XYZ file of C-alpha atoms in Angstrom:
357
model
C 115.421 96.888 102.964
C 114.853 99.726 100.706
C 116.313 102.564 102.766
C 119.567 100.035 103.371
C 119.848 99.384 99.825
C 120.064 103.011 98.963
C 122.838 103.732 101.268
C 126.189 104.400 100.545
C 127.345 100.483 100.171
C 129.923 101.424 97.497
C 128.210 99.232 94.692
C 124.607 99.234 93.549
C 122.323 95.754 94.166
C 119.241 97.403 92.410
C 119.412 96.206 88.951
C 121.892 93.464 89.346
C 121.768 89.692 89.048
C 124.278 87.228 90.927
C 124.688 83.731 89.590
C 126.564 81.297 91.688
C 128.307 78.067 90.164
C 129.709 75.326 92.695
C 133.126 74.716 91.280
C 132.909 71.162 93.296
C 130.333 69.981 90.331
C 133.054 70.879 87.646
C 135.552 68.234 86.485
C 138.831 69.895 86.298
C 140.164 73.608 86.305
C 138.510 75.802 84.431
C 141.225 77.896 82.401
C 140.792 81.759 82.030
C 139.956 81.978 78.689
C 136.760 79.209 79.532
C 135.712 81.989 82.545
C 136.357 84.684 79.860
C 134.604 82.976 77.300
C 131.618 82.528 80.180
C 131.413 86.441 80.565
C 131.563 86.922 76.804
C 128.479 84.750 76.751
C 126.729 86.808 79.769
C 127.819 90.202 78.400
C 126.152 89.326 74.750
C 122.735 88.681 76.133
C 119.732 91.288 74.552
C 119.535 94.240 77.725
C 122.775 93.053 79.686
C 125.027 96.024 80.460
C 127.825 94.712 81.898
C 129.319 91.456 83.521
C 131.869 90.218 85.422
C 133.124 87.711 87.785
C 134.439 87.631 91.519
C 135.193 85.814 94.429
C 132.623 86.434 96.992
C 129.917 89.273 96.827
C 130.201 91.710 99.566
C 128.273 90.235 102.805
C 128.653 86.897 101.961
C 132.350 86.779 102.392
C 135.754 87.614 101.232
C 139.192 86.989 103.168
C 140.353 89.309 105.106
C 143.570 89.625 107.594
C 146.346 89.217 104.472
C 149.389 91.216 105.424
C 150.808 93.910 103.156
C 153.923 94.414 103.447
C 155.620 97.934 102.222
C 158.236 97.289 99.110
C 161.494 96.163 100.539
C 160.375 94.206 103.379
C 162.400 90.930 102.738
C 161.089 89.328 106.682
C 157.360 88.760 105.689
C 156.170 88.697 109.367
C 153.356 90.186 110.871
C 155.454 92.561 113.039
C 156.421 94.060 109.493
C 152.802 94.499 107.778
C 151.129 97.571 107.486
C 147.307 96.472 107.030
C 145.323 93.793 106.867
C 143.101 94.432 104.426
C 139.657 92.574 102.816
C 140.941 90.931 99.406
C 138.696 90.247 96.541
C 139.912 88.653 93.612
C 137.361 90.417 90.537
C 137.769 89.964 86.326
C 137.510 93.512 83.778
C 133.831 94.393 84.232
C 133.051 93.549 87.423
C 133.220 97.064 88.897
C 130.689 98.253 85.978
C 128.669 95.409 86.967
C 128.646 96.380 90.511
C 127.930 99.681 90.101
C 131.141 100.486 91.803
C 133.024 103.859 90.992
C 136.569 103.891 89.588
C 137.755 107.095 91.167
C 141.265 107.013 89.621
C 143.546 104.564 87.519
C 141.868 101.585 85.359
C 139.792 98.451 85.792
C 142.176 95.286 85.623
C 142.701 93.577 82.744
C 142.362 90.183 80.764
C 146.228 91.577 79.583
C 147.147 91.397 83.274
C 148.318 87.929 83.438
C 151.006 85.981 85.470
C 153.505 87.003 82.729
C 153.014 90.592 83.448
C 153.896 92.649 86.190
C 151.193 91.867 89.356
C 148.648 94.794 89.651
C 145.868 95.763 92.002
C 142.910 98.099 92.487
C 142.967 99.580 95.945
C 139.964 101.804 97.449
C 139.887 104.779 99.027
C 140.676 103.676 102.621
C 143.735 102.039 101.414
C 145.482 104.181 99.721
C 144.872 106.994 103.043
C 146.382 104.442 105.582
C 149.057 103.598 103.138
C 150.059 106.923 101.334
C 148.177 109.648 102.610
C 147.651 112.786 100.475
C 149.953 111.024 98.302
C 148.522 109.602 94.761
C 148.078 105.791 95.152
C 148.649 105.451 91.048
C 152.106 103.874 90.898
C 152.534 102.961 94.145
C 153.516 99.485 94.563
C 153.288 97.266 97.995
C 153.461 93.448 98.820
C 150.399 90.542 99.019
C 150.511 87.266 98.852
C 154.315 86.999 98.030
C 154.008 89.351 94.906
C 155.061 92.879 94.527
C 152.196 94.666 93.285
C 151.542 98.075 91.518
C 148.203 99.703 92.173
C 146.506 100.369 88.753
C 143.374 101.867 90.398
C 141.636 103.343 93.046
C 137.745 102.726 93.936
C 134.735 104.177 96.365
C 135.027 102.986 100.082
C 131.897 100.683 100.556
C 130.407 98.032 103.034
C 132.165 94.419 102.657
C 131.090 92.632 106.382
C 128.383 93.871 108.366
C 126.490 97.350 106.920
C 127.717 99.012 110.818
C 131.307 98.641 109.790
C 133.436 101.720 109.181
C 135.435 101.743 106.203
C 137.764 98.962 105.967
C 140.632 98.663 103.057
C 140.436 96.540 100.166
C 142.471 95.173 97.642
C 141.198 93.973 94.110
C 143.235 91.238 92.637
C 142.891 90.561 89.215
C 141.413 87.091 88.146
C 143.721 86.305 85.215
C 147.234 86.917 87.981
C 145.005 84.091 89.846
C 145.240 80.557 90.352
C 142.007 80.358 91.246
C 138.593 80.056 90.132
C 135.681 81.431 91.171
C 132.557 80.568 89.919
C 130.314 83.938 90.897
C 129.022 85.956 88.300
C 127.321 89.904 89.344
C 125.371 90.871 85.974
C 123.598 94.213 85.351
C 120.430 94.133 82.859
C 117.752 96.508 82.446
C 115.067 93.097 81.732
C 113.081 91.801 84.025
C 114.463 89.891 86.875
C 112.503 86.179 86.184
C 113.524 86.555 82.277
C 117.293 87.507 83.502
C 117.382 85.074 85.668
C 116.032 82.446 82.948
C 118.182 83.473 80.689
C 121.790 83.573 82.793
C 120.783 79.858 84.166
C 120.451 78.502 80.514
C 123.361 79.954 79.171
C 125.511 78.827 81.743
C 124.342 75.435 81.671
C 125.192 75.331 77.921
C 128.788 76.359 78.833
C 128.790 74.105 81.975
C 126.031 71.241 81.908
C 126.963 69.436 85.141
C 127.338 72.429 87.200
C 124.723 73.466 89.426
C 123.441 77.060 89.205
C 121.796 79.399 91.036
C 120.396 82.172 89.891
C 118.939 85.678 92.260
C 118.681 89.212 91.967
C 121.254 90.920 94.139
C 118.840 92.387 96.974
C 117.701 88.627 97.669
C 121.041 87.345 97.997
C 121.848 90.184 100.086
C 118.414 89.534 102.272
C 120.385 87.310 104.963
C 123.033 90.195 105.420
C 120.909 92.902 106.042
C 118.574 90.926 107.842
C 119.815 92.156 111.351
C 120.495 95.898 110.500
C 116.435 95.482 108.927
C 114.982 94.061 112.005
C 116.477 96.229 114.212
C 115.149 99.373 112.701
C 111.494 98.022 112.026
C 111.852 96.621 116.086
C 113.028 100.251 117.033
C 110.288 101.780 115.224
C 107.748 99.894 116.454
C 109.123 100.774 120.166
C 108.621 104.092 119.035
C 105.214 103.921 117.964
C 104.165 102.295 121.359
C 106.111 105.163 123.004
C 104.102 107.908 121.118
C 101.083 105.793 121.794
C 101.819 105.616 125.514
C 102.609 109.369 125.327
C 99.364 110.457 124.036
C 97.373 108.715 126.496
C 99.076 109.984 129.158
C 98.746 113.445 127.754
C 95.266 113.154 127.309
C 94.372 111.560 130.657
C 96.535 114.440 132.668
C 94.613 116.807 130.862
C 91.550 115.329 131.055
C 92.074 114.512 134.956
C 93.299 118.567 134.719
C 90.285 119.984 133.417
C 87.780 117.856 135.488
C 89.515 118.875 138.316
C 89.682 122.262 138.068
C 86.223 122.623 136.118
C 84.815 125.138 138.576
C 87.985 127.601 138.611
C 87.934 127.537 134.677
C 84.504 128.754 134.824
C 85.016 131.600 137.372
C 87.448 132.615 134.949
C 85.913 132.481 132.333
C 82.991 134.481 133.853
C 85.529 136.893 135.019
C 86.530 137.822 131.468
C 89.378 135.049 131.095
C 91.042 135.130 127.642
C 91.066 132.124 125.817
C 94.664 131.307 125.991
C 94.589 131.849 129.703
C 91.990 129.252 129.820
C 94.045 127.078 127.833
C 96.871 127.828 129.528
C 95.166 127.010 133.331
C 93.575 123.850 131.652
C 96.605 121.915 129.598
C 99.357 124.196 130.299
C 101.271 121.702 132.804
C 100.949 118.219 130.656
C 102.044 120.271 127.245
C 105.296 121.498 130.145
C 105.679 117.631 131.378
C 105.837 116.592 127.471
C 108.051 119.568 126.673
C 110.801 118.537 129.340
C 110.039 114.344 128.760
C 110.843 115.518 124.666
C 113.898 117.212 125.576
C 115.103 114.341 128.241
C 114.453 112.536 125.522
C 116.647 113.954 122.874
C 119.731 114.723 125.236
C 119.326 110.795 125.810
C 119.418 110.383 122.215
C 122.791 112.413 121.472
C 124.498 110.846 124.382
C 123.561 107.121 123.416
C 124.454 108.057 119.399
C 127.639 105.814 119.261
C 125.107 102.610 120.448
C 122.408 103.702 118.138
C 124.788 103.273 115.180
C 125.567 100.291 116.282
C 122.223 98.833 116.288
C 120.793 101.320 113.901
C 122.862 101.924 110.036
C 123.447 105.792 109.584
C 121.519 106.900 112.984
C 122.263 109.716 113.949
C 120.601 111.893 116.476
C 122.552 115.029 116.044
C 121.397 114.966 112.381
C 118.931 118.329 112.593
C 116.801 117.128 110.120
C 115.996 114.473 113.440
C 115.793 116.978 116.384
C 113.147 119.419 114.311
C 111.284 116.111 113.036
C 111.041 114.890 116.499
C 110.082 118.024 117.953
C 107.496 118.584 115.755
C 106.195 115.271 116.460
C 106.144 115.419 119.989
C 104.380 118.523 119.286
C 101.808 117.249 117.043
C 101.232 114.571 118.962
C 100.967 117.040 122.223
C 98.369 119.500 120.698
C 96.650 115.842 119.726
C 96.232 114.359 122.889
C 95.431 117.747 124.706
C 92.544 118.847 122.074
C 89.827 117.484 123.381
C 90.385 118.622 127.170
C 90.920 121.741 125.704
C 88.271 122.375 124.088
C 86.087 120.987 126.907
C 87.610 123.742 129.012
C 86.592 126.228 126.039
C 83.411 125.459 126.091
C 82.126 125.846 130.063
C 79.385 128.158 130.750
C 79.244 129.297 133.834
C 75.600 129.987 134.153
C 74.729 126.541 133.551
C 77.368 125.469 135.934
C 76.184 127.803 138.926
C 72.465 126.160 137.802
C 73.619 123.105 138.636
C 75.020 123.515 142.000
């Protein structure tokens, strides 16, 4: 979970809070300056950094397949879009609360309202299948019957499944929305059961019959990465048995080896036989087997790359920090098993041999 959490996801869990409110408990809309007045409230508690609101948290959601249309278009088919992108609908301070960076442009804004010209934040992956090279800033398209001006562009980042390549988003602004959601992302540098305390109570005081739940953002991530976890602790435990299975068979070839051919090592060593031809004679073919199994091994590895990243976030067995760590390994774990028949074959005398036949 750690190594995941650390990867690029294009916002930052560590640190952050997520509270949820069911809108189906509230009587009513709630109007934007309530939801404003609800971030205020989050925002002014002692060691909170930032706050905002959004629709879903990445991984647990979000609508995705909207057209966008390029300006112009006046048949709003699908035959006409351009890309169907994931759409997010976020307040001013969300991205600070997420950790997520604001490349270019500005954040939205309480400002932008229904009144105003319709804006949106785009990321990177939009604004290279829409414009290319060109800048984004200024560029206008159509979603969800509006004509919209990008204000902003953000950091690519995961918003489905962690394997996904970069997909392109669109961040709506909550006060051009008729729509509310009731998920808050907080950052705070307290501790997560006095955070988590202290968000609950002070949205109950805003909202008493709503009901509230309150979790850091790795836990509410937890189900998400669940599959992307399990397959990498399940792959490394295959690969422990492997090495396991590798250095018994090492050491019983070598073993078998040296028993075998106990008489021959000691004629040569009476003969004057150096120690690495000893070695050699005694272990040389299972380190050979091992060498070619390693490098079977690897070639397999390269070829079946695409499926590992599948199963696997960020594997990569061309990566040559992972060929010279798994050579070494398979080296370690070579000299390891073949040590002991080894030095067994070191240590014959051949006097005491020839005594006892």
């Amino acid at each position: 979970m750690v190594r995941l959490l650390h990867a690029p996801l294009g916002f930052q869990p560590q640190g952050a809070m997520v509270a949820e409110m069911d809108p189906s408990e509230i009587e009513g809309d709630v109007p934007i300056e309530k939801t404003k007045a609800m971030i205020d409230a989050l925002r002014s508690l002692p060691g909170v950094t930032a706050a905002g609101t959004l629709s879903k948290v990445p991984f647990t959601g979000g609508i995705r397949g909207i057209p966008v249309f390029p300006p112009g278009t006046t048949e709003l088919t699908l035959n006409n879009s351009v890309l169907a992108p994931y759409r997010f609908t976020i307040s001013p301070g969300y991205l600070e609360a997420a950790g997520t960076r604001l490349l270019r442009g500005r954040d939205v804004s309480w400002r932008d309202t229904a009144k105003t010209p319709y804006v949106a934040i785009v990321n990177e992956t939009f604004s290279r299948k829409m414009w290319g090279d060109t800048l984004a800033i200024g560029q206008r398209f159509i979603f969800l019957d509006h004509l919209r001006e990008v204000v902003g562009v953000a950091e690519d980042g995961k918003y489905h499944a962690i394997q996904d390549p970069p997909q392109p988003v669109v961040y709506l602004p909550l006060s051009q929305s008729e729509q509310w959601f009731g998920t808050f992302v907080v950052r705070s540098s307290r501790a997560q059961n006095e955070m988590a305390a202290a968000l609950e109570r002070t949205l109950s005081g805003l909202e008493p019959n709503a009901i509230i739940t309150v979790q850091s953002w790795p836990e509410a991530m937890a189900n998400a990465l669940f599959p992307a976890q399990a397959a990498a602790v399940t792959l490394g435990v295959m690969g422990l048995l492997a090495a396991m299975v590798a250095v018994t068979g090492i050491f019983g070839m070598a073993a078998y080896n040296v028993s075998r051919r106990i008489k021959d090592l000691a004629i040569r060593v009476a003969l004057g036989a150096r120690p690495k031809h000893v070695m050699s004679a005694a272990v040389g073919r299972p380190i050979v087997l091992l060498a070619i199994g390693s490098l079977a091994g690897l070639l397999l590895g390269v070829f079946a790359s695409r499926l590992l990243g599948q199963i696997v976030y960020q594997a990569n067995p061309r990566d040559p920090v992972v060929v010279v760590g798994a050579v070494l390994t398979m080296a370690l774990l070579g000299l390891a098993a073949s040590a002991i028949p080894a030095l067994r074959a070191l240590a014959v005398d051949p006097s005491k041999l020839m005594r006892e036949e």
